[in-house]
Structures are given as C-alpha cells and as structure tokens.
Short mmCIF file of C-alpha atoms and ligand atoms in Angstrom, two decimals:
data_model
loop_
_atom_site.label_atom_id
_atom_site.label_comp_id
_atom_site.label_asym_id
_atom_site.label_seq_id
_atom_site.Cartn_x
_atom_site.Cartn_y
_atom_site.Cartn_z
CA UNK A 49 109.00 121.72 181.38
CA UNK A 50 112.22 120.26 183.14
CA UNK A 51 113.05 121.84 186.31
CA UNK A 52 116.18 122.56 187.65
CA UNK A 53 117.58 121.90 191.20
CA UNK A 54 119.89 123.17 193.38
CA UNK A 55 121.91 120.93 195.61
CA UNK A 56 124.82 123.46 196.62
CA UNK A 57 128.30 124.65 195.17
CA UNK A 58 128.19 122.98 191.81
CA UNK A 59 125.33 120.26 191.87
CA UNK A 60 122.49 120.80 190.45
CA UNK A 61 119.61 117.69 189.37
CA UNK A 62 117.84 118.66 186.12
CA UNK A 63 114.40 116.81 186.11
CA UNK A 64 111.38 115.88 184.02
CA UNK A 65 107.95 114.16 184.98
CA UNK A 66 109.98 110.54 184.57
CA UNK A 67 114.18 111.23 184.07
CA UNK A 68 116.37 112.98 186.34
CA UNK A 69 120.30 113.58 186.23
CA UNK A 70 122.33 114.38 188.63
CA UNK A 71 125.56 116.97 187.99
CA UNK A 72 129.13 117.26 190.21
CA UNK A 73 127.44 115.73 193.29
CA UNK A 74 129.70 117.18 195.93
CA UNK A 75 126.96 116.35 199.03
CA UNK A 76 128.14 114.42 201.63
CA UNK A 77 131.40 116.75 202.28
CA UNK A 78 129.97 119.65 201.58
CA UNK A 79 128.50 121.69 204.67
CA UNK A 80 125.76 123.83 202.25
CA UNK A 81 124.77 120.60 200.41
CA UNK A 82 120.83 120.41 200.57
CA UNK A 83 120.80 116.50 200.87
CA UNK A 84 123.10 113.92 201.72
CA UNK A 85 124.27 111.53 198.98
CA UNK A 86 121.88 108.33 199.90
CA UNK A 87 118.44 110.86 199.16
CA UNK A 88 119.31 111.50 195.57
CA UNK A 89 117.39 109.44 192.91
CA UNK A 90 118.45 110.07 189.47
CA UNK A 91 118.61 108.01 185.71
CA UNK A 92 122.29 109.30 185.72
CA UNK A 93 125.47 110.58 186.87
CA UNK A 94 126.98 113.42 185.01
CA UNK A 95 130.52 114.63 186.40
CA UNK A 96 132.44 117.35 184.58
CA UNK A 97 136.30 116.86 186.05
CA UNK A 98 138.23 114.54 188.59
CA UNK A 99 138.29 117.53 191.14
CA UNK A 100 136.81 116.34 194.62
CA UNK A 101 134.20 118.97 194.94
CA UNK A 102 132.69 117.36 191.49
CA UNK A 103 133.33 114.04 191.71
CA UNK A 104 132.40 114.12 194.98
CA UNK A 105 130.02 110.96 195.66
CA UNK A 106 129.59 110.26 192.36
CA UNK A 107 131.12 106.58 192.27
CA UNK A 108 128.56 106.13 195.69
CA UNK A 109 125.62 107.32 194.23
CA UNK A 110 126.21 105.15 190.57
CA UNK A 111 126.90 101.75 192.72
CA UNK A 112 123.62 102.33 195.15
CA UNK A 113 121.64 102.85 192.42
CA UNK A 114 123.37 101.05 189.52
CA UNK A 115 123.14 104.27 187.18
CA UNK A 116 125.70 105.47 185.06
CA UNK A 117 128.50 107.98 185.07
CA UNK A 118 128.30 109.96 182.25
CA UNK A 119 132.19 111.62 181.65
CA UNK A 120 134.99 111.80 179.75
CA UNK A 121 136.68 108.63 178.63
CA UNK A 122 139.57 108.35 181.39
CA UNK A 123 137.62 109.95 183.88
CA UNK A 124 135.11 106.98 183.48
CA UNK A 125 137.34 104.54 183.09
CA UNK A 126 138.78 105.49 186.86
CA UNK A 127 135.28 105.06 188.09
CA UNK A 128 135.14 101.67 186.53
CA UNK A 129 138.04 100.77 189.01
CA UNK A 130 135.54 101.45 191.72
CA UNK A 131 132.94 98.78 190.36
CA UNK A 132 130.75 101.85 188.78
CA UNK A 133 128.91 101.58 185.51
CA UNK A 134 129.65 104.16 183.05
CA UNK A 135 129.09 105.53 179.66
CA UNK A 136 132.18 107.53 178.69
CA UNK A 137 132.10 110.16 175.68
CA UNK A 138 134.51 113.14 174.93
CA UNK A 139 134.38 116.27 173.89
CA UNK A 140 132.68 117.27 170.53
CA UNK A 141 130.59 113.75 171.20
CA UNK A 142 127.29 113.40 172.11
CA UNK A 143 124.36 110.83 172.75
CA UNK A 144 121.26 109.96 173.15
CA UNK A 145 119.31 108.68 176.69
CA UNK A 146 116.38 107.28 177.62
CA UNK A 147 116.43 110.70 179.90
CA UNK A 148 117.80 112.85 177.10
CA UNK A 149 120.44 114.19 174.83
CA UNK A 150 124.02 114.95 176.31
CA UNK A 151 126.89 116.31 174.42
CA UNK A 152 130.25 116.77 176.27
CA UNK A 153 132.03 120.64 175.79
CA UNK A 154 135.27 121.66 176.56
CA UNK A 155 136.03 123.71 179.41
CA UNK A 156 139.37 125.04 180.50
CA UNK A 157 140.34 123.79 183.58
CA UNK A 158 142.38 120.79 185.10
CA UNK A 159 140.79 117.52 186.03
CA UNK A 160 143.06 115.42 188.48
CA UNK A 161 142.58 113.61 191.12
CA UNK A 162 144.30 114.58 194.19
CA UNK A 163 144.65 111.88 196.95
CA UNK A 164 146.73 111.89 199.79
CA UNK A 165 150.26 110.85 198.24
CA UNK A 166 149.77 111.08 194.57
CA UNK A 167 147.61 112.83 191.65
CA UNK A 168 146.71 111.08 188.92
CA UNK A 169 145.22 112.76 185.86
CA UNK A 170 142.15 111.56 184.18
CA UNK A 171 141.66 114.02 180.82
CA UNK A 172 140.72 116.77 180.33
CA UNK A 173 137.63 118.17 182.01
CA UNK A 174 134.52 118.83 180.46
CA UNK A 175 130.83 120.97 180.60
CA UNK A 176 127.74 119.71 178.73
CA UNK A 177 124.32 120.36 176.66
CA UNK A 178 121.70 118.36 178.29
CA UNK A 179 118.62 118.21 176.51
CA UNK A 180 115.38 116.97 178.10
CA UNK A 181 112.05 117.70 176.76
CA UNK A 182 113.23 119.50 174.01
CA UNK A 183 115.18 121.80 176.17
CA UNK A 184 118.75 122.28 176.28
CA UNK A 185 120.56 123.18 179.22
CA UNK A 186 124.45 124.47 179.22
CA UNK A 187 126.58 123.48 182.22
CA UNK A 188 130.02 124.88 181.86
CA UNK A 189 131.89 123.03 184.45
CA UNK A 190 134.61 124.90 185.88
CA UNK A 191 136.16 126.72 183.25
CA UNK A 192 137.82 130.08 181.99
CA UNK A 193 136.25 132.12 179.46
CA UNK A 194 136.42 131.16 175.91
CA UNK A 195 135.15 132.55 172.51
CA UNK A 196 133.83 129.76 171.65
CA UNK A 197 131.04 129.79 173.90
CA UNK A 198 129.76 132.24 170.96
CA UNK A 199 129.62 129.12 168.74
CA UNK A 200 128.24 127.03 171.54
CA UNK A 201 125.19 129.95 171.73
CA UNK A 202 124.83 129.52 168.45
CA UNK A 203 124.42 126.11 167.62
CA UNK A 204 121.92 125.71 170.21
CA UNK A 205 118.68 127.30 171.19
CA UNK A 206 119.72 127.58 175.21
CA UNK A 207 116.92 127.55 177.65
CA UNK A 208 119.58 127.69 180.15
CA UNK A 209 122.96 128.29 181.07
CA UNK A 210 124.70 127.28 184.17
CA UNK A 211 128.21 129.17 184.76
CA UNK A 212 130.80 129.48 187.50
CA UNK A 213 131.47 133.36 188.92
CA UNK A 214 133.98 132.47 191.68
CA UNK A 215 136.97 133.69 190.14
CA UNK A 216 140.28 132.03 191.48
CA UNK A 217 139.38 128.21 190.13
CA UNK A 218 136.96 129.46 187.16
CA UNK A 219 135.61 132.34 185.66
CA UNK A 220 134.98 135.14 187.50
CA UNK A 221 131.81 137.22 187.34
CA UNK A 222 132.84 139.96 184.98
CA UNK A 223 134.09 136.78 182.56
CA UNK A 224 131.01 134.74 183.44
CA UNK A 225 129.16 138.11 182.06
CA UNK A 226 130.70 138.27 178.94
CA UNK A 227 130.19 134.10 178.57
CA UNK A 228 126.42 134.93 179.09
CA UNK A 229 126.58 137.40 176.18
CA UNK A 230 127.68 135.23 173.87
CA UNK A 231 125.64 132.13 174.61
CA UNK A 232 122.52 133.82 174.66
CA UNK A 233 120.75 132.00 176.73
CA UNK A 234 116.90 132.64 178.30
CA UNK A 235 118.36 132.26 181.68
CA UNK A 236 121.43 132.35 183.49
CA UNK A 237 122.10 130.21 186.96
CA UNK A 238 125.59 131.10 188.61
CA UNK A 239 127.72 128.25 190.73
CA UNK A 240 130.76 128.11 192.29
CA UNK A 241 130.74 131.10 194.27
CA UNK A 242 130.31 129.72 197.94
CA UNK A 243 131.65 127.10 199.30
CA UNK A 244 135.73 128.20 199.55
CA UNK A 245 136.83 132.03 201.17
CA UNK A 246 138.94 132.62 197.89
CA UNK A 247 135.85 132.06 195.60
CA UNK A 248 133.05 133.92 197.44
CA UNK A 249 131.06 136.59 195.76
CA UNK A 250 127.98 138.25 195.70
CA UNK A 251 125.50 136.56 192.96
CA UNK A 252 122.88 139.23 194.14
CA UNK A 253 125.75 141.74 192.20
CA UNK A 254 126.03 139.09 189.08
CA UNK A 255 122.92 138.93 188.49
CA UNK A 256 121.85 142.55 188.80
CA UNK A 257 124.73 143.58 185.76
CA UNK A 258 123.12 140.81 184.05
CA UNK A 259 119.75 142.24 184.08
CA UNK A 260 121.46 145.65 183.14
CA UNK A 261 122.31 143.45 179.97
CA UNK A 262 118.53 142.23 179.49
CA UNK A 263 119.47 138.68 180.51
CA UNK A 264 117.14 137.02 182.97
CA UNK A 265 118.96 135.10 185.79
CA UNK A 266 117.91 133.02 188.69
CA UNK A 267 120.18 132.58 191.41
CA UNK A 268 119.36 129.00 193.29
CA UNK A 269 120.03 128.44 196.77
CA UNK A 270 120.62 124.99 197.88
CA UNK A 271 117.16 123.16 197.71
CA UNK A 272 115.95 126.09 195.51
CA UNK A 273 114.44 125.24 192.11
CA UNK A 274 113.19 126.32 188.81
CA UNK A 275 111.21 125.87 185.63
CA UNK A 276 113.81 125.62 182.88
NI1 NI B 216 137.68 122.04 189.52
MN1 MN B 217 135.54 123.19 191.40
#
C-alpha cells in the first residue's frame, strides 16, 4: 500500500516500495518543514501553482536529481528557464508514469509568481489524482470550494483526499467539510492550516466534525505518515 508523508504546510511525498513523488515542496524556507530540500529522494516533482510556499524548492530538487516537474503547461515552461526537466499537462489531462497515474484538476486559486519587482503569471493553478498501486490519491492544491468535487468523487474510487482548511488563501474548514462530502473519500488529510497567523486553525476541531460525518481523517504532523 502507498504511504503518505508529511513534510509540513502543503508537502506531502506519496510513496510505494520503488516510486516516490514529491508535492509543493516548500522545505528549505519553511521553519515546520521536516527535512531540508537536499534529503528528499523522489521519481518526481509535482507542484500545484507558482505561489512560493509551493513552488518552493521545486526547480532545486528537479536539477539535483534530474527528475521532472510535473505542472501545468506555463508553469513548467518557467521552470524550464531554470535548466529543470519537466513534463507539463493541464487540466482535464492526465498520464501515465513509471511511478503512476497523474491527472491535473482545477482548483480555484491564483498561481503567480511574486518576485521582488514584478509578478509574472504562469496559468492557472492546479490539484491532482495520483494513482500508485492502484490507489488514487486527491490533492486539491489551494483552492475554494467547488461542486464539482462531487464529479471528481465520483469518477474515482478515492483512497484519499488531501484538502486545505486555512481559510483566508483556500478553503476553510467548514468548506473543506462539505468538499469531503462530496468526494467521498476513505480518508481525509488537512494542509494549509499552519504555517501563516491568518490561516491557523485547529485540525484536532476538523477532523472531529468529520468523524461526526462518518469520514475517517488523519491529521499528519510534519514527519508523520500513513498507509494510504
Ligand atoms: Ni497559493
Ligand atoms: Mn498556499
């Protein structure tokens, strides 16, 4: 069974006996981050939006180890720029690994990239179905609520679904409750809920009105795992 890892805020690695992938790997700025950037080994880079606390070291982990970024067209084609290698899809498209299955989603959010002087917009962002073993695994990226995530719960047998709660940037957790009725997954794994005062919250509270709900959830701490 693949196992899924915490790294902190928004990162997680999902992992079988010989593939790993890496999401949003925000490390080496990130104070809560259970490893620094230069530890992680994984088959692939998977980044959701330009934002800095997904992007992160994405472009430094891809050139060390010569994997791919896995993103959105423009988002990987701003990578490329920085001597990455990179498979870029879009929403609605999907394909197949030697690790697994990845399909890009749509998530409502904003993906630019904000340097010092200038922002320049790569796309629109993106979540994902990862599929590894047989199992499929929703990340939603940042996002707001939308009614298609009914559709998305449909059309796949979720083992897993991994959704923001922090409110201000993303879905909240009464929204993130409602997102976990409709996709109907076996488990639900909050993010984005800790690292920034204006998106803090309690996951303990989360995941208690999920359970109200009958919907199992596991809330990972950084370094924390689980059987997926
Ligand atoms: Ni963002
Ligand atoms: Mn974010």
């Amino acid at each position: 069974m693949p196992k899924l890892k915490a790294l902190g805020h928004a990162c997680f690695i999902l992992s079988t006996d010989e593939h790993s992938v890496i999401f949003d790997p925000w490390l080496a700025e990130n104070p809560e981050a259970a490893c620094g950037p230069e530890e992680v080994e994984v088959d692939a880079v998977l980044v959701s939006h330009g934002h800095s606390d997904h992007l992160g070291d994405a472009i430094a982990i891809s050139r060390r180890l010569g994997v791919p970024i896995i993103a959105t067209f423009e988002l990987a084609m701003y990578c490329e720029r920085f001597g990455c290698r990179t498979v870029p899809l879009h929403i609605g498209g999907g394909r197949q690994f030697e690790f697994g299955h990845v399909k890009l989603t749509q998530a409502f959010h904003g993906s630019a990239i904000v340097n010092d002087d200038h922002i320049e917009y790569t796309g629109m962002p993106c979540g994902c179905l990862v599929t590894m073993d047989d199992r499929t695994v929703y990340y939603a990226g940042d996002t707001g609520l939308f009614s298609d995530m009914k559709l998305i719960g449909e059309l796949n047998d979720l083992k897993a679904a991994i959704l923001p709660i922090g409110d201000n940037f993303t879905m909240g957790p009464d929204d993130a409750l409602r997102a976990a009725e409709m996709l109907e997954a076996d488990l639900v794994v909050p993010m984005h809920y800790s690292a920034f005062e204006v998106i803090r919250q309690d996951p303990n509270l989360f995941a208690e009105k999920l359970r109200e709900r009958g919907i199992a959830c596991s809330i990972l701490k950084p370094g924390q795992e689980t059987e997926i």
